[in-house]
PDB file of C-alpha atoms in Angstrom:
ATOM      1  CA  ALA A 505       0.000   0.000   0.000  1.00 87.00           C
ATOM      2  CA  SER A 506       1.107   3.556  -0.748  1.00 89.00           C
ATOM      3  CA  THR A 507       0.516   6.664   1.395  1.00 86.00           C
ATOM      4  CA  ASP A 508       0.054  10.246   0.201  1.00 85.00           C
ATOM      5  CA  ASP A 509      -0.938  13.560   1.828  1.00 81.00           C
ATOM      6  CA  VAL A 510      -3.610  14.118  -0.858  1.00 82.00           C
ATOM      7  CA  GLY A 511      -4.864  10.521  -0.753  1.00 87.00           C
ATOM      8  CA  VAL A 512      -4.238   7.471  -2.931  1.00 91.00           C
ATOM      9  CA  ALA A 513      -6.830   7.241  -5.724  1.00 93.00           C
ATOM     10  CA  GLY A 514      -5.648   3.907  -7.155  1.00 93.00           C
ATOM     11  CA  TYR A 515      -2.829   2.067  -8.845  1.00 95.00           C
ATOM     12  CA  GLN A 516      -1.583   1.629 -12.396  1.00 96.00           C
ATOM     13  CA  ILE A 517      -0.586  -1.958 -13.151  1.00 96.00           C
ATOM     14  CA  TYR A 518       1.810  -2.653 -16.007  1.00 97.00           C
ATOM     15  CA  ARG A 519       2.341  -6.032 -17.641  1.00 95.00           C
ATOM     16  CA  ASN A 520       5.412  -6.445 -19.847  1.00 94.00           C
ATOM     17  CA  ASP A 521       5.916  -2.639 -19.728  1.00 93.00           C
ATOM     18  CA  ALA A 522       2.403  -1.934 -21.087  1.00 94.00           C
ATOM     19  CA  LEU A 523      -0.417  -0.467 -19.000  1.00 95.00           C
ATOM     20  CA  LEU A 524      -2.755  -3.323 -18.109  1.00 94.00           C
ATOM     21  CA  THR A 525      -5.287  -1.550 -15.896  1.00 94.00           C
ATOM     22  CA  THR A 526      -5.820   1.300 -13.449  1.00 94.00           C
ATOM     23  CA  THR A 527      -7.515   0.267 -10.239  1.00 92.00           C
ATOM     24  CA  SER A 528      -9.808   2.559  -8.270  1.00 89.00           C
ATOM     25  CA  GLY A 529      -9.499   3.063  -4.518  1.00 85.00           C
ATOM     26  CA  ALA A 530      -7.036   1.817  -1.956  1.00 78.00           C
ATOM     27  CA  GLY A 531      -7.358  -1.915  -2.703  1.00 83.00           C
ATOM     28  CA  THR A 532      -3.995  -3.658  -2.901  1.00 86.00           C
ATOM     29  CA  SER A 533      -4.736  -6.738  -5.018  1.00 86.00           C
ATOM     30  CA  TYR A 534      -5.649  -7.419  -8.644  1.00 88.00           C
ATOM     31  CA  SER A 535      -6.280 -10.662 -10.531  1.00 86.00           C
ATOM     32  CA  ASP A 536      -4.995 -10.837 -14.124  1.00 88.00           C
ATOM     33  CA  THR A 537      -7.123 -13.347 -16.055  1.00 79.00           C
ATOM     34  CA  PRO A 538      -7.070 -15.035 -18.424  1.00 80.00           C
ATOM     35  CA  VAL A 539      -3.401 -15.699 -19.130  1.00 83.00           C
ATOM     36  CA  ARG A 540      -1.624 -18.184 -21.370  1.00 79.00           C
ATOM     37  CA  ARG A 541      -0.061 -21.390 -20.105  1.00 73.00           C
ATOM     38  CA  GLY A 542       3.720 -21.621 -20.149  1.00 73.00           C
ATOM     39  CA  THR A 543       4.156 -17.850 -20.599  1.00 83.00           C
ATOM     40  CA  THR A 544       6.396 -15.404 -18.702  1.00 86.00           C
ATOM     41  CA  TYR A 545       4.930 -12.083 -17.553  1.00 90.00           C
ATOM     42  CA  THR A 546       6.572  -9.123 -15.793  1.00 92.00           C
ATOM     43  CA  TYR A 547       4.467  -6.851 -13.560  1.00 95.00           C
ATOM     44  CA  LYS A 548       5.145  -3.499 -11.918  1.00 96.00           C
ATOM     45  CA  VAL A 549       2.918  -0.984 -10.153  1.00 96.00           C
ATOM     46  CA  ARG A 550       2.804   2.720  -9.420  1.00 96.00           C
ATOM     47  CA  ALA A 551       0.393   4.695  -7.264  1.00 94.00           C
ATOM     48  CA  LEU A 552      -1.884   7.521  -8.401  1.00 93.00           C
ATOM     49  CA  ASP A 553      -3.220  10.194  -6.063  1.00 91.00           C
ATOM     50  CA  ALA A 554      -6.343  12.354  -6.254  1.00 89.00           C
ATOM     51  CA  ALA A 555      -4.359  15.244  -7.788  1.00 89.00           C
ATOM     52  CA  GLY A 556      -3.067  13.061 -10.636  1.00 89.00           C
ATOM     53  CA  ASN A 557       0.452  12.659  -9.282  1.00 92.00           C
ATOM     54  CA  LEU A 558       2.223   9.364  -9.989  1.00 94.00           C
ATOM     55  CA  SER A 559       4.713   7.588  -7.769  1.00 94.00           C
ATOM     56  CA  ARG A 560       7.842   5.851  -8.963  1.00 94.00           C
ATOM     57  CA  PHE A 561       7.419   2.319 -10.265  1.00 95.00           C
ATOM     58  CA  SER A 562       7.655  -0.554  -7.841  1.00 94.00           C
ATOM     59  CA  ASN A 563      10.174  -3.309  -8.315  1.00 93.00           C
ATOM     60  CA  ALA A 564       9.276  -5.712 -11.133  1.00 92.00           C
ATOM     61  CA  ALA A 565       7.744  -9.108 -10.334  1.00 91.00           C
ATOM     62  CA  ARG A 566       8.358 -11.868 -12.879  1.00 87.00           C
ATOM     63  CA  VAL A 567       6.196 -14.990 -13.115  1.00 87.00           C
ATOM     64  CA  THR A 568       5.887 -17.922 -15.522  1.00 79.00           C
ATOM     65  CA  THR A 569       2.517 -19.617 -15.682  1.00 76.00           C
ATOM     66  CA  PRO A 570       2.573 -23.424 -15.450  1.00 66.00           C
ATOM     67  CA  VAL A 571       2.369 -25.612 -18.535  1.00 60.00           C
ATOM     68  CA  SER A 572      -0.003 -28.091 -16.886  1.00 58.00           C
ATOM     69  CA  GLY A 573      -3.729 -27.487 -16.803  1.00 57.00           C
ATOM     70  CA  THR A 574      -6.837 -28.381 -18.721  1.00 60.00           C
ATOM     71  CA  ARG A 575      -6.059 -29.145 -22.339  1.00 68.00           C
ATOM     72  CA  ALA A 576      -8.507 -27.964 -24.973  1.00 82.00           C
ATOM     73  CA  ILE A 577     -10.531 -30.562 -26.855  1.00 91.00           C
ATOM     74  CA  ALA A 578     -10.014 -30.593 -30.627  1.00 93.00           C
ATOM     75  CA  PHE A 579     -11.863 -32.224 -33.516  1.00 95.00           C
ATOM     76  CA  VAL A 580      -9.694 -34.727 -35.427  1.00 96.00           C
ATOM     77  CA  LYS A 581     -11.805 -36.479 -38.080  1.00 97.00           C
ATOM     78  CA  GLN A 582     -15.124 -38.140 -38.835  1.00 97.00           C
ATOM     79  CA  ALA A 583     -16.641 -40.861 -41.002  1.00 98.00           C
ATOM     80  CA  THR A 584     -20.153 -42.053 -41.818  1.00 98.00           C
ATOM     81  CA  GLY A 585     -21.705 -45.361 -42.763  1.00 97.00           C
ATOM     82  CA  GLY A 586     -24.967 -47.255 -42.704  1.00 96.00           C
ATOM     83  CA  THR A 587     -27.126 -50.049 -44.025  1.00 94.00           C
ATOM     84  CA  PRO A 588     -30.079 -49.287 -46.369  1.00 92.00           C
ATOM     85  CA  THR A 589     -31.363 -52.878 -46.071  1.00 92.00           C
ATOM     86  CA  PRO A 590     -32.305 -54.653 -42.827  1.00 92.00           C
ATOM     87  CA  THR A 591     -29.295 -56.277 -41.177  1.00 94.00           C
ATOM     88  CA  ARG A 592     -27.939 -56.968 -37.682  1.00 96.00           C
ATOM     89  CA  SER A 593     -24.739 -54.884 -38.015  1.00 97.00           C
ATOM     90  CA  PHE A 594     -22.783 -52.450 -40.160  1.00 97.00           C
ATOM     91  CA  THR A 595     -19.246 -51.064 -40.080  1.00 98.00           C
ATOM     92  CA  VAL A 596     -17.860 -47.534 -40.397  1.00 98.00           C
ATOM     93  CA  PRO A 597     -14.170 -47.399 -41.488  1.00 98.00           C
ATOM     94  CA  ILE A 598     -12.143 -44.770 -39.596  1.00 98.00           C
ATOM     95  CA  ALA A 599      -8.412 -44.746 -38.777  1.00 97.00           C
ATOM     96  CA  SER A 600      -7.964 -43.108 -35.371  1.00 97.00           C
ATOM     97  CA  ARG A 601      -4.994 -42.138 -33.214  1.00 95.00           C
ATOM     98  CA  ARG A 602      -4.137 -43.779 -29.925  1.00 96.00           C
ATOM     99  CA  GLY A 603      -5.466 -42.089 -26.791  1.00 95.00           C
ATOM    100  CA  ASN A 604      -8.235 -40.108 -28.476  1.00 97.00           C
ATOM    101  CA  ALA A 605     -11.978 -40.322 -27.877  1.00 98.00           C
ATOM    102  CA  LEU A 606     -14.520 -41.683 -30.349  1.00 98.00           C
ATOM    103  CA  VAL A 607     -18.204 -40.726 -30.410  1.00 98.00           C
ATOM    104  CA  ALA A 608     -20.814 -42.585 -32.475  1.00 98.00           C
ATOM    105  CA  SER A 609     -24.114 -40.857 -33.295  1.00 98.00           C
ATOM    106  CA  ILE A 610     -26.436 -43.646 -34.494  1.00 98.00           C
ATOM    107  CA  ALA A 611     -29.879 -43.361 -36.119  1.00 96.00           C
ATOM    108  CA  VAL A 612     -31.957 -46.542 -36.039  1.00 94.00           C
ATOM    109  CA  ALA A 613     -34.739 -46.566 -38.593  1.00 88.00           C
ATOM    110  CA  SER A 614     -36.818 -49.720 -38.563  1.00 71.00           C
ATOM    111  CA  GLY A 615     -38.474 -52.097 -36.161  1.00 69.00           C
ATOM    112  CA  GLU A 616     -40.760 -51.465 -33.238  1.00 70.00           C
ATOM    113  CA  THR A 617     -38.083 -52.289 -30.673  1.00 82.00           C
ATOM    114  CA  THR A 618     -34.851 -52.449 -32.666  1.00 90.00           C
ATOM    115  CA  SER A 619     -32.024 -50.745 -30.780  1.00 93.00           C
ATOM    116  CA  VAL A 620     -28.239 -50.683 -30.681  1.00 96.00           C
ATOM    117  CA  SER A 621     -27.127 -53.710 -28.702  1.00 97.00           C
ATOM    118  CA  SER A 622     -23.411 -52.828 -28.729  1.00 98.00           C
ATOM    119  CA  VAL A 623     -20.689 -50.829 -30.429  1.00 98.00           C
ATOM    120  CA  ILE A 624     -17.336 -52.517 -30.990  1.00 98.00           C
ATOM    121  CA  ASP A 625     -14.188 -51.581 -32.875  1.00 98.00           C
ATOM    122  CA  SER A 626     -11.154 -53.247 -34.396  1.00 97.00           C
ATOM    123  CA  ALA A 627      -9.072 -52.584 -31.257  1.00 97.00           C
ATOM    124  CA  ARG A 628     -11.728 -53.867 -28.807  1.00 97.00           C
ATOM    125  CA  ASN A 629     -12.020 -50.613 -26.896  1.00 97.00           C
ATOM    126  CA  THR A 630     -14.777 -50.256 -24.301  1.00 97.00           C
ATOM    127  CA  TRP A 631     -17.804 -48.305 -25.579  1.00 98.00           C
ATOM    128  CA  THR A 632     -20.430 -46.728 -23.322  1.00 97.00           C
ATOM    129  CA  ARG A 633     -24.028 -46.019 -24.255  1.00 97.00           C
ATOM    130  CA  GLY A 634     -25.037 -42.434 -23.577  1.00 96.00           C
ATOM    131  CA  PRO A 635     -28.430 -40.836 -24.197  1.00 96.00           C
ATOM    132  CA  VAL A 636     -31.144 -42.441 -26.358  1.00 94.00           C
ATOM    133  CA  GLY A 637     -33.801 -40.219 -27.911  1.00 93.00           C
ATOM    134  CA  PHE A 638     -36.998 -41.709 -29.388  1.00 89.00           C
ATOM    135  CA  ARG A 639     -39.217 -40.175 -32.032  1.00 84.00           C
ATOM    136  CA  ALA A 640     -42.711 -39.421 -30.752  1.00 70.00           C
ATOM    137  CA  ARG A 641     -44.963 -42.522 -30.621  1.00 65.00           C
ATOM    138  CA  SER A 642     -42.188 -44.621 -32.170  1.00 73.00           C
ATOM    139  CA  HIS A 643     -39.174 -46.716 -31.247  1.00 74.00           C
ATOM    140  CA  THR A 644     -37.215 -45.085 -34.077  1.00 85.00           C
ATOM    141  CA  ARG A 645     -34.327 -43.516 -32.248  1.00 92.00           C
ATOM    142  CA  ILE A 646     -31.029 -41.673 -32.039  1.00 96.00           C
ATOM    143  CA  GLU A 647     -28.326 -43.123 -29.770  1.00 97.00           C
ATOM    144  CA  LEU A 648     -24.981 -41.617 -28.691  1.00 98.00           C
ATOM    145  CA  TRP A 649     -22.124 -43.982 -27.732  1.00 98.00           C
ATOM    146  CA  TYR A 650     -18.548 -43.084 -26.792  1.00 98.00           C
ATOM    147  CA  ALA A 651     -15.117 -44.569 -26.056  1.00 98.00           C
ATOM    148  CA  THR A 652     -12.354 -42.530 -24.380  1.00 97.00           C
ATOM    149  CA  GLY A 653      -8.603 -43.078 -24.160  1.00 95.00           C
ATOM    150  CA  ALA A 654      -8.999 -45.503 -27.031  1.00 97.00           C
ATOM    151  CA  ASP A 655      -6.318 -47.520 -28.796  1.00 97.00           C
ATOM    152  CA  ARG A 656      -5.951 -46.959 -32.547  1.00 97.00           C
ATOM    153  CA  VAL A 657      -8.829 -48.348 -34.567  1.00 98.00           C
ATOM    154  CA  ALA A 658      -9.372 -49.079 -38.236  1.00 98.00           C
ATOM    155  CA  SER A 659     -13.155 -49.369 -38.037  1.00 98.00           C
ATOM    156  CA  VAL A 660     -16.177 -49.152 -35.746  1.00 98.00           C
ATOM    157  CA  THR A 661     -19.047 -51.674 -35.942  1.00 98.00           C
ATOM    158  CA  VAL A 662     -22.617 -51.047 -34.766  1.00 98.00           C
ATOM    159  CA  ARG A 663     -24.602 -54.130 -33.725  1.00 98.00           C
ATOM    160  CA  LEU A 664     -28.407 -54.057 -33.628  1.00 95.00           C
ATOM    161  CA  SER A 665     -30.767 -56.040 -31.400  1.00 94.00           C
ATOM    162  CA  ALA A 666     -32.740 -57.130 -34.471  1.00 93.00           C
ATOM    163  CA  ALA A 667     -32.386 -56.738 -38.215  1.00 93.00           C
ATOM    164  CA  GLY A 668     -33.027 -53.147 -39.208  1.00 92.00           C
ATOM    165  CA  MET A 669     -31.831 -50.148 -41.175  1.00 93.00           C
ATOM    166  CA  ALA A 670     -29.474 -47.757 -39.428  1.00 95.00           C
ATOM    167  CA  SER A 671     -26.642 -45.286 -40.008  1.00 97.00           C
ATOM    168  CA  ALA A 672     -23.962 -43.545 -37.975  1.00 98.00           C
ATOM    169  CA  ASN A 673     -21.487 -40.713 -37.784  1.00 98.00           C
ATOM    170  CA  VAL A 674     -18.271 -41.646 -35.932  1.00 98.00           C
ATOM    171  CA  SER A 675     -16.152 -38.689 -34.840  1.00 98.00           C
ATOM    172  CA  GLU A 676     -12.670 -38.583 -33.266  1.00 98.00           C
ATOM    173  CA  TRP A 677     -11.545 -36.050 -30.628  1.00 97.00           C
ATOM    174  CA  SER A 678      -8.268 -35.249 -28.884  1.00 95.00           C
ATOM    175  CA  GLY A 679      -8.095 -33.753 -25.400  1.00 94.00           C
ATOM    176  CA  VAL A 680     -11.000 -35.689 -23.835  1.00 96.00           C
ATOM    177  CA  VAL A 681     -10.243 -37.092 -20.380  1.00 95.00           C
ATOM    178  CA  ARG A 682      -9.517 -40.824 -20.477  1.00 93.00           C
ATOM    179  CA  ALA A 683     -11.602 -41.947 -17.478  1.00 92.00           C
ATOM    180  CA  ASP A 684     -14.947 -40.704 -16.132  1.00 93.00           C
ATOM    181  CA  ALA A 685     -15.317 -38.511 -19.207  1.00 96.00           C
ATOM    182  CA  LEU A 686     -19.069 -37.982 -19.053  1.00 96.00           C
ATOM    183  CA  ASP A 687     -20.170 -34.672 -17.577  1.00 96.00           C
ATOM    184  CA  THR A 688     -23.886 -34.991 -18.336  1.00 96.00           C
ATOM    185  CA  TRP A 689     -26.425 -36.034 -20.978  1.00 97.00           C
ATOM    186  CA  VAL A 690     -30.098 -35.526 -21.834  1.00 96.00           C
ATOM    187  CA  SER A 691     -32.487 -37.178 -24.290  1.00 94.00           C
ATOM    188  CA  HIS A 692     -35.963 -36.234 -25.501  1.00 89.00           C
ATOM    189  CA  TRP A 693     -38.638 -36.942 -28.084  1.00 86.00           C
ATOM    190  CA  ASN A 694     -40.144 -34.154 -30.170  1.00 83.00           C
ATOM    191  CA  THR A 695     -43.743 -34.165 -31.439  1.00 86.00           C
ATOM    192  CA  PRO A 696     -44.301 -33.320 -35.120  1.00 90.00           C
ATOM    193  CA  SER A 697     -42.857 -29.876 -35.762  1.00 92.00           C
ATOM    194  CA  THR A 698     -40.804 -27.946 -38.294  1.00 94.00           C
ATOM    195  CA  THR A 699     -37.993 -27.828 -35.724  1.00 92.00           C
ATOM    196  CA  ALA A 700     -35.837 -30.765 -34.618  1.00 92.00           C
ATOM    197  CA  ALA A 701     -33.963 -29.733 -31.488  1.00 93.00           C
ATOM    198  CA  THR A 702     -31.949 -31.333 -28.722  1.00 94.00           C
ATOM    199  CA  PRO A 703     -32.948 -30.599 -25.127  1.00 93.00           C
ATOM    200  CA  CYS A 704     -30.760 -28.181 -23.182  1.00 94.00           C
ATOM    201  CA  VAL A 705     -27.829 -29.826 -21.466  1.00 95.00           C
ATOM    202  CA  GLY A 706     -26.408 -28.013 -18.449  1.00 95.00           C
ATOM    203  CA  THR A 707     -22.644 -28.428 -18.132  1.00 95.00           C
ATOM    204  CA  ALA A 708     -20.841 -28.637 -14.797  1.00 93.00           C
ATOM    205  CA  ASN A 709     -17.404 -28.056 -16.361  1.00 90.00           C
ATOM    206  CA  ALA A 710     -16.114 -24.987 -18.153  1.00 87.00           C
ATOM    207  CA  ARG A 711     -14.381 -26.714 -21.102  1.00 89.00           C
ATOM    208  CA  ASP A 712     -16.671 -29.489 -22.281  1.00 95.00           C
ATOM    209  CA  LEU A 713     -17.180 -31.028 -25.678  1.00 97.00           C
ATOM    210  CA  ILE A 714     -20.904 -31.048 -26.459  1.00 97.00           C
ATOM    211  CA  ILE A 715     -22.359 -33.297 -29.166  1.00 98.00           C
ATOM    212  CA  GLY A 716     -26.048 -33.185 -30.008  1.00 97.00           C
ATOM    213  CA  ALA A 717     -27.887 -35.365 -32.530  1.00 97.00           C
ATOM    214  CA  VAL A 718     -31.393 -35.862 -33.921  1.00 96.00           C
ATOM    215  CA  SER A 719     -33.231 -38.375 -36.097  1.00 95.00           C
ATOM    216  CA  PHE A 720     -36.330 -37.673 -38.190  1.00 92.00           C
ATOM    217  CA  PRO A 721     -38.122 -39.252 -41.188  1.00 90.00           C
ATOM    218  CA  GLY A 722     -36.405 -39.413 -44.543  1.00 88.00           C
ATOM    219  CA  SER A 723     -39.340 -37.555 -46.100  1.00 87.00           C
ATOM    220  CA  ALA A 724     -38.068 -34.297 -44.562  1.00 90.00           C
ATOM    221  CA  SER A 725     -34.882 -32.322 -45.171  1.00 91.00           C
ATOM    222  CA  SER A 726     -33.200 -30.000 -42.695  1.00 92.00           C
ATOM    223  CA  THR A 727     -31.280 -26.735 -42.350  1.00 93.00           C
ATOM    224  CA  PHE A 728     -28.889 -26.294 -39.429  1.00 92.00           C
ATOM    225  CA  VAL A 729     -29.726 -23.144 -37.449  1.00 91.00           C
ATOM    226  CA  SER A 730     -27.732 -23.154 -34.185  1.00 89.00           C
ATOM    227  CA  ASP A 731     -25.153 -20.413 -33.693  1.00 80.00           C
ATOM    228  CA  GLU A 732     -21.741 -21.458 -32.361  1.00 86.00           C
ATOM    229  CA  PHE A 733     -22.371 -25.161 -33.047  1.00 93.00           C
ATOM    230  CA  THR A 734     -20.583 -26.838 -35.975  1.00 94.00           C
ATOM    231  CA  PRO A 735     -22.484 -29.493 -37.952  1.00 95.00           C
ATOM    232  CA  LEU A 736     -20.956 -32.927 -38.428  1.00 96.00           C
ATOM    233  CA  ASP A 737     -21.467 -34.858 -41.660  1.00 96.00           C
ATOM    234  CA  ASP A 738     -25.076 -35.973 -42.151  1.00 95.00           C
ATOM    235  CA  PHE A 739     -25.913 -39.684 -41.952  1.00 96.00           C
ATOM    236  CA  GLY A 740     -29.071 -41.543 -42.844  1.00 92.00           C
ATOM    237  CA  VAL A 741     -30.860 -44.225 -44.824  1.00 89.00           C
ATOM    238  CA  SER A 742     -33.960 -44.025 -46.966  1.00 84.00           C
ATOM    239  CA  ILE A 743     -36.545 -43.765 -44.205  1.00 89.00           C
ATOM    240  CA  VAL A 744     -34.636 -41.892 -41.519  1.00 91.00           C
ATOM    241  CA  ASN A 745     -32.242 -38.947 -41.351  1.00 93.00           C
ATOM    242  CA  GLY A 746     -29.474 -38.518 -38.800  1.00 95.00           C
ATOM    243  CA  ARG A 747     -27.966 -35.131 -37.981  1.00 96.00           C
ATOM    244  CA  ALA A 748     -25.290 -34.201 -35.434  1.00 97.00           C
ATOM    245  CA  ALA A 749     -23.378 -31.078 -34.380  1.00 97.00           C
ATOM    246  CA  TYR A 750     -20.741 -30.154 -31.812  1.00 96.00           C
ATOM    247  CA  ARG A 751     -19.487 -27.272 -29.734  1.00 95.00           C
ATOM    248  CA  MET A 752     -16.434 -26.823 -27.489  1.00 92.00           C
ATOM    249  CA  VAL A 753     -17.532 -24.484 -24.703  1.00 90.00           C
ATOM    250  CA  SER A 754     -15.442 -22.174 -22.535  1.00 84.00           C
ATOM    251  CA  SER A 755     -17.871 -21.708 -19.636  1.00 86.00           C
ATOM    252  CA  LYS A 756     -20.525 -23.593 -17.714  1.00 91.00           C
ATOM    253  CA  GLY A 757     -24.051 -23.176 -19.043  1.00 92.00           C
ATOM    254  CA  SER A 758     -27.003 -24.679 -20.908  1.00 95.00           C
ATOM    255  CA  TYR A 759     -26.581 -25.588 -24.558  1.00 95.00           C
ATOM    256  CA  SER A 760     -28.816 -26.975 -27.310  1.00 95.00           C
ATOM    257  CA  ALA A 761     -28.644 -27.565 -31.075  1.00 95.00           C
ATOM    258  CA  ALA A 762     -31.513 -27.222 -33.567  1.00 94.00           C
ATOM    259  CA  TRP A 763     -32.437 -27.876 -37.206  1.00 95.00           C
ATOM    260  CA  THR A 764     -35.332 -26.423 -39.226  1.00 95.00           C
ATOM    261  CA  LEU A 765     -37.264 -29.110 -41.113  1.00 94.00           C
ATOM    262  CA  SER A 766     -38.850 -28.785 -44.564  1.00 95.00           C
ATOM    263  CA  ALA A 767     -42.089 -30.317 -43.240  1.00 93.00           C
ATOM    264  CA  PRO A 768     -43.543 -31.075 -39.794  1.00 93.00           C
ATOM    265  CA  ALA A 769     -42.040 -34.326 -38.508  1.00 91.00           C
ATOM    266  CA  ALA A 770     -41.463 -36.118 -35.233  1.00 91.00           C
ATOM    267  CA  SER A 771     -37.854 -36.334 -34.131  1.00 92.00           C
ATOM    268  CA  GLY A 772     -35.778 -38.037 -31.480  1.00 93.00           C
ATOM    269  CA  SER A 773     -32.955 -36.048 -29.902  1.00 96.00           C
ATOM    270  CA  ALA A 774     -29.988 -36.603 -27.597  1.00 97.00           C
ATOM    271  CA  ILE A 775     -27.082 -34.507 -26.355  1.00 98.00           C
ATOM    272  CA  LEU A 776     -24.059 -35.229 -24.173  1.00 97.00           C
ATOM    273  CA  ALA A 777     -21.099 -33.347 -22.708  1.00 98.00           C
ATOM    274  CA  LEU A 778     -17.609 -34.844 -22.272  1.00 97.00           C
ATOM    275  CA  ARG A 779     -14.908 -33.367 -20.061  1.00 95.00           C
ATOM    276  CA  ALA A 780     -11.539 -32.080 -21.210  1.00 93.00           C
ATOM    277  CA  SER A 781      -8.319 -33.788 -20.163  1.00 87.00           C
ATOM    278  CA  ARG A 782      -6.221 -32.353 -17.361  1.00 70.00           C
ATOM    279  CA  ASP A 783      -3.014 -33.710 -18.844  1.00 46.00           C
ATOM    280  CA  GLY A 784      -2.113 -30.284 -20.052  1.00 39.00           C
ATOM    281  CA  GLY A 785       1.056 -30.719 -22.096  1.00 38.00           C
ATOM    282  CA  PRO A 786       4.440 -32.333 -22.463  1.00 37.00           C
ATOM    283  CA  ARG A 787       6.333 -33.256 -19.330  1.00 38.00           C
ATOM    284  CA  ARG A 788       9.642 -31.564 -18.703  1.00 38.00           C
ATOM    285  CA  ARG A 789      12.638 -33.665 -17.847  1.00 39.00           C
ATOM    286  CA  SER A 790      15.255 -32.308 -15.462  1.00 37.00           C
ATOM    287  CA  ARG A 791      18.818 -33.483 -15.223  1.00 38.00           C
ATOM    288  CA  ARG A 792      21.551 -32.895 -12.719  1.00 37.00           C
ATOM    289  CA  ARG A 793      24.923 -31.536 -13.639  1.00 35.00           C
TER     290      ARG A 793
END
């Protein structure tokens, strides 16, 4: 704290020799956020009184932010596949990298009770079923499955509980936590409407990957309308459409994706949020001399 016979009005804070902010009042702390990881900053301060007089600069404080921290999730690639004739399984070829996450958005078209019985891949990773959204008054559905910290795969196979028509989008992501990746998920069915929308999912983490998907009849087409979401490649067979989109968020909140349909149609919808990894970067090795 500084003292002055006129009275201290505040402080000027400089970062790397550039004015960062001028505080108001006699408070003696300031939080500089956000900052980059693994970056060196130099700070110095001088006091300002009510008459506009400035003190000399303080000594400089130098700090390097740590490299570790939450690593951002990034989209890697995607692939689609399906079966236009009733069958018990179909395969989507995709060559993934080791340690990444895979998410399968699956639209099941036929059968009163046909569902996805399992998702397997060429490396035998463990897949988890997430939300399942049914179309109104129908067992036609959209299902979201995921595998995290996966070994490299060459393909992903969707197995059905009974012969049916189905399709899928399989997407690959880096930066998803390997264990306990699920933050939250929601599913819903939508009555006939010109909008196919996912329910709102409320995230508990600030840097989630959100993937939302819908299914609706093949007689309708769609236009993606959600700001800040990015559409994934469409997937579908003759009697059902599958649509998916994603968003990497930077704060907690409620998020939803929506499509405008060319004609009123029932739709099933599902949305999930996966957490970012906390393995924030390369490890540094130290050696003694």
